[in-house]
Amino acid sequence: MRRESWGFAIGSVLFALGALQVYADAVGREVDNATYFVGSLFFTAAAYIQLRLSGRPVPGAESLRVERYDWWAALIQFAGTLLFNLSTGVALVHGLTVEQDEAWQWRPDLFGSTAFLVASGLAVVATTETDKLWDPHARNWRSTWLNMIGSVAFGVSAVGSFILPGTDMPADPVAADLGTFVGALCFLVAALLMRPPHRTYSSNQSSTRS
C-alpha cells in the first residue's frame, strides 16, 4: 500500500505541475506534455497495485458487497489510467488534425475522467458500507471523498479541453488547466492520507532481525 500511495502521490504532483501555465511557459509544450505522460504512468502503476490488493475481506463487513464495490472501483480506475496513458501519449505526437486529436486524445481523456468518476462513486458506496455516510474524522472517509472531488474536477477539465471544430484551441483552457490542477491536488492529499504508518520495532526486535 505504501507503493500504491506514493505512486498516486507522484502522479498527482506531475499532473498538478503540468497544469501550471508558468511551468508550461518555462519548459515548453513538449516537456509539459511529457510531464503529463510520465504522471499517467505513475497513476497506472499505482492503480495496478490497488487492483491487486482489492477484493480482500474487510474486517467487520456484514456482506461481500464492500469487496465487490472495492474490486470494481479498482478495476474501472485502472482502465481509466490506461486511457490517460493513451491521451497523454498522443499529446506528444506532432501534426495531428482536429479530428485525430478528438479521436485519440480528447475522447480517451473524457472516457478516462468518466472512469475515474464511476470508480470514485463505487468507492464512496464501499466506504459508506464500512463507515458512516458523514464521518470526516475517518481517514478512509476523507480520502474517498477527496478522490470523488478530484474526479469531478478532472471531468470539468476534460470538458474544457474539448477542441472546437475548425480551430486548434480548447473550449475553455482555464477550466481545463484549473480542473486538472484542483483534481491533482485532491488526489495528492487523498494518496498521502492513505499511506500506511511506518512500523516501529523495539530494540529486542531490531536486534533479532539484524
mmCIF file of C-alpha atoms in Angstrom:
data_model
loop_
_atom_site.group_PDB
_atom_site.id
_atom_site.type_symbol
_atom_site.label_atom_id
_atom_site.label_comp_id
_atom_site.label_asym_id
_atom_site.label_seq_id
_atom_site.Cartn_x
_atom_site.Cartn_y
_atom_site.Cartn_z
ATOM 1 C CA MET A 1 0.000 0.000 0.000
ATOM 2 C CA ARG A 2 2.930 2.334 0.577
ATOM 3 C CA ARG A 3 3.992 1.948 -3.068
ATOM 4 C CA GLU A 4 0.404 2.498 -4.166
ATOM 5 C CA SER A 5 0.125 5.724 -2.169
ATOM 6 C CA TRP A 6 3.434 7.084 -3.416
ATOM 7 C CA GLY A 7 2.554 6.189 -6.998
ATOM 8 C CA PHE A 8 -0.674 8.171 -6.839
ATOM 9 C CA ALA A 9 1.106 10.998 -4.999
ATOM 10 C CA ILE A 10 3.897 11.338 -7.573
ATOM 11 C CA GLY A 11 1.457 11.119 -10.466
ATOM 12 C CA SER A 12 -0.687 13.809 -8.858
ATOM 13 C CA VAL A 13 2.285 16.126 -8.371
ATOM 14 C CA LEU A 14 3.268 15.764 -12.034
ATOM 15 C CA PHE A 15 -0.293 16.453 -13.223
ATOM 16 C CA ALA A 16 -0.563 19.493 -10.969
ATOM 17 C CA LEU A 17 2.797 20.728 -12.239
ATOM 18 C CA GLY A 18 1.788 20.240 -15.855
ATOM 19 C CA ALA A 19 -1.399 22.249 -15.309
ATOM 20 C CA LEU A 20 0.532 25.323 -14.166
ATOM 21 C CA GLN A 21 0.849 27.809 -17.004
ATOM 22 C CA VAL A 22 4.055 29.213 -15.564
ATOM 23 C CA TYR A 23 5.622 25.734 -15.768
ATOM 24 C CA ALA A 24 4.371 25.183 -19.317
ATOM 25 C CA ASP A 25 5.773 28.551 -20.413
ATOM 26 C CA ALA A 26 9.114 27.809 -18.763
ATOM 27 C CA VAL A 27 9.709 24.309 -20.150
ATOM 28 C CA GLY A 28 7.740 24.410 -23.394
ATOM 29 C CA ARG A 29 4.800 22.408 -24.686
ATOM 30 C CA GLU A 30 6.707 19.195 -25.380
ATOM 31 C CA VAL A 31 8.158 18.900 -21.880
ATOM 32 C CA ASP A 32 4.802 19.870 -20.381
ATOM 33 C CA ASN A 33 3.056 17.096 -22.320
ATOM 34 C CA ALA A 34 5.803 14.662 -21.307
ATOM 35 C CA THR A 35 5.204 15.629 -17.671
ATOM 36 C CA TYR A 36 1.565 14.597 -18.017
ATOM 37 C CA PHE A 37 2.552 11.348 -19.716
ATOM 38 C CA VAL A 38 5.041 10.346 -17.008
ATOM 39 C CA GLY A 39 2.455 11.268 -14.368
ATOM 40 C CA SER A 40 -0.091 8.998 -16.046
ATOM 41 C CA LEU A 41 2.391 6.104 -15.861
ATOM 42 C CA PHE A 42 2.685 6.568 -12.097
ATOM 43 C CA PHE A 43 -1.118 6.609 -11.879
ATOM 44 C CA THR A 44 -1.304 3.349 -13.817
ATOM 45 C CA ALA A 45 1.344 1.633 -11.710
ATOM 46 C CA ALA A 46 -0.419 2.679 -8.502
ATOM 47 C CA ALA A 47 -3.836 1.680 -9.857
ATOM 48 C CA TYR A 48 -2.465 -1.756 -10.780
ATOM 49 C CA ILE A 49 -1.177 -2.246 -7.243
ATOM 50 C CA GLN A 50 -4.544 -1.160 -5.884
ATOM 51 C CA LEU A 51 -6.310 -3.640 -8.155
ATOM 52 C CA ARG A 52 -4.040 -6.449 -6.968
ATOM 53 C CA LEU A 53 -4.786 -5.554 -3.334
ATOM 54 C CA SER A 54 -8.538 -5.098 -3.777
ATOM 55 C CA GLY A 55 -11.203 -7.660 -3.073
ATOM 56 C CA ARG A 56 -9.691 -8.799 0.197
ATOM 57 C CA PRO A 57 -12.023 -9.397 3.167
ATOM 58 C CA VAL A 58 -12.912 -6.251 5.085
ATOM 59 C CA PRO A 59 -12.872 -6.701 8.888
ATOM 60 C CA GLY A 60 -16.343 -6.258 10.337
ATOM 61 C CA ALA A 61 -18.120 -6.200 6.971
ATOM 62 C CA GLU A 62 -21.520 -7.867 7.102
ATOM 63 C CA SER A 63 -21.580 -8.820 3.435
ATOM 64 C CA LEU A 64 -19.375 -9.259 0.406
ATOM 65 C CA ARG A 65 -20.735 -6.074 -1.189
ATOM 66 C CA VAL A 66 -17.832 -3.996 0.109
ATOM 67 C CA GLU A 67 -15.334 -6.334 -1.515
ATOM 68 C CA ARG A 68 -17.229 -6.272 -4.828
ATOM 69 C CA TYR A 69 -17.524 -2.485 -4.859
ATOM 70 C CA ASP A 70 -13.869 -2.174 -3.920
ATOM 71 C CA TRP A 71 -12.769 -4.523 -6.703
ATOM 72 C CA TRP A 72 -14.915 -2.918 -9.387
ATOM 73 C CA ALA A 73 -13.766 0.541 -8.318
ATOM 74 C CA ALA A 74 -10.128 -0.545 -8.615
ATOM 75 C CA LEU A 75 -10.708 -2.217 -11.997
ATOM 76 C CA ILE A 76 -12.525 0.751 -13.528
ATOM 77 C CA GLN A 77 -9.957 3.161 -12.149
ATOM 78 C CA PHE A 78 -7.159 1.071 -13.663
ATOM 79 C CA ALA A 79 -8.931 1.190 -17.026
ATOM 80 C CA GLY A 80 -9.215 4.962 -16.636
ATOM 81 C CA THR A 81 -5.484 5.307 -16.054
ATOM 82 C CA LEU A 82 -4.802 3.329 -19.249
ATOM 83 C CA LEU A 83 -6.995 5.790 -21.143
ATOM 84 C CA PHE A 84 -4.988 8.644 -19.645
ATOM 85 C CA ASN A 85 -1.822 6.871 -20.831
ATOM 86 C CA LEU A 86 -3.283 6.966 -24.335
ATOM 87 C CA SER A 87 -4.471 10.571 -24.266
ATOM 88 C CA THR A 88 -1.280 11.958 -22.727
ATOM 89 C CA GLY A 89 0.873 9.824 -25.013
ATOM 90 C CA VAL A 90 -0.929 11.022 -28.132
ATOM 91 C CA ALA A 91 -0.394 14.617 -26.965
ATOM 92 C CA LEU A 92 3.320 14.028 -27.617
ATOM 93 C CA VAL A 93 2.628 13.353 -31.301
ATOM 94 C CA HIS A 94 3.023 16.318 -33.658
ATOM 95 C CA GLY A 95 0.881 17.266 -36.626
ATOM 96 C CA LEU A 96 -2.465 15.809 -35.538
ATOM 97 C CA THR A 97 -5.579 17.121 -37.232
ATOM 98 C CA VAL A 98 -8.535 18.310 -35.145
ATOM 99 C CA GLU A 99 -10.356 15.068 -35.937
ATOM 100 C CA GLN A 100 -7.362 12.954 -34.904
ATOM 101 C CA ASP A 101 -6.893 14.990 -31.753
ATOM 102 C CA GLU A 102 -10.525 14.440 -30.791
ATOM 103 C CA ALA A 103 -10.409 10.719 -31.532
ATOM 104 C CA TRP A 104 -7.068 9.861 -29.942
ATOM 105 C CA GLN A 105 -6.576 12.493 -27.265
ATOM 106 C CA TRP A 106 -9.783 14.174 -26.153
ATOM 107 C CA ARG A 107 -12.051 11.115 -26.209
ATOM 108 C CA PRO A 108 -9.717 8.906 -24.133
ATOM 109 C CA ASP A 109 -9.331 11.861 -21.760
ATOM 110 C CA LEU A 110 -13.112 12.152 -21.440
ATOM 111 C CA PHE A 111 -13.601 8.411 -21.024
ATOM 112 C CA GLY A 112 -10.736 8.247 -18.531
ATOM 113 C CA SER A 113 -12.305 11.022 -16.472
ATOM 114 C CA THR A 114 -15.657 9.231 -16.632
ATOM 115 C CA ALA A 115 -13.994 6.026 -15.436
ATOM 116 C CA PHE A 116 -12.495 7.935 -12.505
ATOM 117 C CA LEU A 117 -15.946 9.295 -11.623
ATOM 118 C CA VAL A 118 -17.540 5.837 -11.714
ATOM 119 C CA ALA A 119 -14.698 4.330 -9.684
ATOM 120 C CA SER A 120 -14.948 7.109 -7.100
ATOM 121 C CA GLY A 121 -18.690 6.562 -6.840
ATOM 122 C CA LEU A 122 -18.205 2.857 -6.179
ATOM 123 C CA ALA A 123 -15.523 3.662 -3.619
ATOM 124 C CA VAL A 124 -17.939 6.018 -1.853
ATOM 125 C CA VAL A 125 -20.528 3.235 -1.682
ATOM 126 C CA ALA A 126 -17.921 0.833 -0.292
ATOM 127 C CA THR A 127 -16.861 3.417 2.288
ATOM 128 C CA THR A 128 -20.406 4.049 3.487
ATOM 129 C CA GLU A 129 -20.817 0.299 3.939
ATOM 130 C CA THR A 130 -17.986 0.222 6.476
ATOM 131 C CA ASP A 131 -18.028 3.795 7.804
ATOM 132 C CA LYS A 132 -20.725 6.391 8.302
ATOM 133 C CA LEU A 133 -22.130 8.481 5.454
ATOM 134 C CA TRP A 134 -20.686 11.511 7.255
ATOM 135 C CA ASP A 135 -17.526 10.757 9.200
ATOM 136 C CA PRO A 136 -14.899 13.442 8.484
ATOM 137 C CA HIS A 137 -12.692 12.150 11.288
ATOM 138 C CA ALA A 138 -12.147 8.825 9.467
ATOM 139 C CA ARG A 139 -9.069 8.822 7.252
ATOM 140 C CA ASN A 140 -10.644 6.459 4.723
ATOM 141 C CA TRP A 141 -13.776 8.649 4.501
ATOM 142 C CA ARG A 142 -11.747 11.796 3.802
ATOM 143 C CA SER A 143 -9.591 10.072 1.210
ATOM 144 C CA THR A 144 -12.577 8.627 -0.632
ATOM 145 C CA TRP A 145 -14.404 11.942 -0.872
ATOM 146 C CA LEU A 146 -11.253 13.778 -1.898
ATOM 147 C CA ASN A 147 -10.911 11.291 -4.751
ATOM 148 C CA MET A 148 -14.514 11.968 -5.716
ATOM 149 C CA ILE A 149 -13.944 15.742 -5.782
ATOM 150 C CA GLY A 150 -10.765 15.197 -7.777
ATOM 151 C CA SER A 151 -12.634 13.034 -10.283
ATOM 152 C CA VAL A 152 -15.279 15.722 -10.742
ATOM 153 C CA ALA A 153 -12.534 18.297 -11.310
ATOM 154 C CA PHE A 154 -10.904 16.040 -13.917
ATOM 155 C CA GLY A 155 -14.297 15.758 -15.632
ATOM 156 C CA VAL A 156 -14.553 19.553 -15.782
ATOM 157 C CA SER A 157 -11.042 19.634 -17.223
ATOM 158 C CA ALA A 158 -11.983 17.121 -19.936
ATOM 159 C CA VAL A 159 -14.974 19.217 -20.994
ATOM 160 C CA GLY A 160 -12.889 22.389 -21.015
ATOM 161 C CA SER A 161 -10.165 20.780 -23.135
ATOM 162 C CA PHE A 162 -12.518 19.902 -25.997
ATOM 163 C CA ILE A 163 -11.017 21.225 -29.231
ATOM 164 C CA LEU A 164 -13.505 23.436 -31.037
ATOM 165 C CA PRO A 165 -14.184 22.392 -34.652
ATOM 166 C CA GLY A 166 -12.217 24.441 -37.154
ATOM 167 C CA THR A 167 -9.708 25.586 -34.541
ATOM 168 C CA ASP A 168 -6.833 24.182 -32.540
ATOM 169 C CA MET A 169 -7.971 25.842 -29.312
ATOM 170 C CA PRO A 170 -9.741 24.168 -26.374
ATOM 171 C CA ALA A 171 -13.243 25.283 -25.492
ATOM 172 C CA ASP A 172 -12.192 26.626 -22.097
ATOM 173 C CA PRO A 173 -8.435 26.467 -21.420
ATOM 174 C CA VAL A 174 -8.851 27.996 -17.952
ATOM 175 C CA ALA A 175 -11.310 25.292 -16.907
ATOM 176 C CA ALA A 176 -9.068 22.641 -18.461
ATOM 177 C CA ASP A 177 -5.985 23.693 -16.514
ATOM 178 C CA LEU A 178 -7.790 24.581 -13.291
ATOM 179 C CA GLY A 179 -9.768 21.346 -13.286
ATOM 180 C CA THR A 180 -6.592 19.332 -13.738
ATOM 181 C CA PHE A 181 -4.763 21.287 -11.034
ATOM 182 C CA VAL A 182 -7.570 21.029 -8.455
ATOM 183 C CA GLY A 183 -8.169 17.357 -9.237
ATOM 184 C CA ALA A 184 -4.471 16.548 -8.942
ATOM 185 C CA LEU A 185 -4.245 18.293 -5.571
ATOM 186 C CA CYS A 186 -7.249 16.322 -4.304
ATOM 187 C CA PHE A 187 -5.681 13.055 -5.480
ATOM 188 C CA LEU A 188 -2.392 14.046 -3.858
ATOM 189 C CA VAL A 189 -3.903 14.705 -0.444
ATOM 190 C CA ALA A 190 -6.017 11.541 -0.692
ATOM 191 C CA ALA A 191 -2.935 9.459 -1.509
ATOM 192 C CA LEU A 192 -0.952 10.918 1.377
ATOM 193 C CA LEU A 193 -3.845 10.284 3.770
ATOM 194 C CA MET A 194 -3.893 6.601 2.854
ATOM 195 C CA ARG A 195 -0.193 5.991 3.425
ATOM 196 C CA PRO A 196 0.204 3.119 5.882
ATOM 197 C CA PRO A 197 2.032 4.049 9.083
ATOM 198 C CA HIS A 198 5.683 3.102 9.371
ATOM 199 C CA ARG A 199 6.292 0.039 11.500
ATOM 200 C CA THR A 200 8.277 0.546 14.641
ATOM 201 C CA TYR A 201 10.219 -2.178 16.377
ATOM 202 C CA SER A 202 11.600 -2.435 19.848
ATOM 203 C CA SER A 203 15.313 -2.789 20.414
ATOM 204 C CA ASN A 204 14.893 -6.532 21.017
ATOM 205 C CA GLN A 205 13.012 -6.978 17.753
ATOM 206 C CA SER A 206 15.620 -4.926 15.894
ATOM 207 C CA SER A 207 18.497 -6.984 17.255
ATOM 208 C CA THR A 208 16.672 -10.190 16.376
ATOM 209 C CA ARG A 209 16.178 -9.076 12.785
ATOM 210 C CA SER A 210 19.709 -7.741 12.376
#
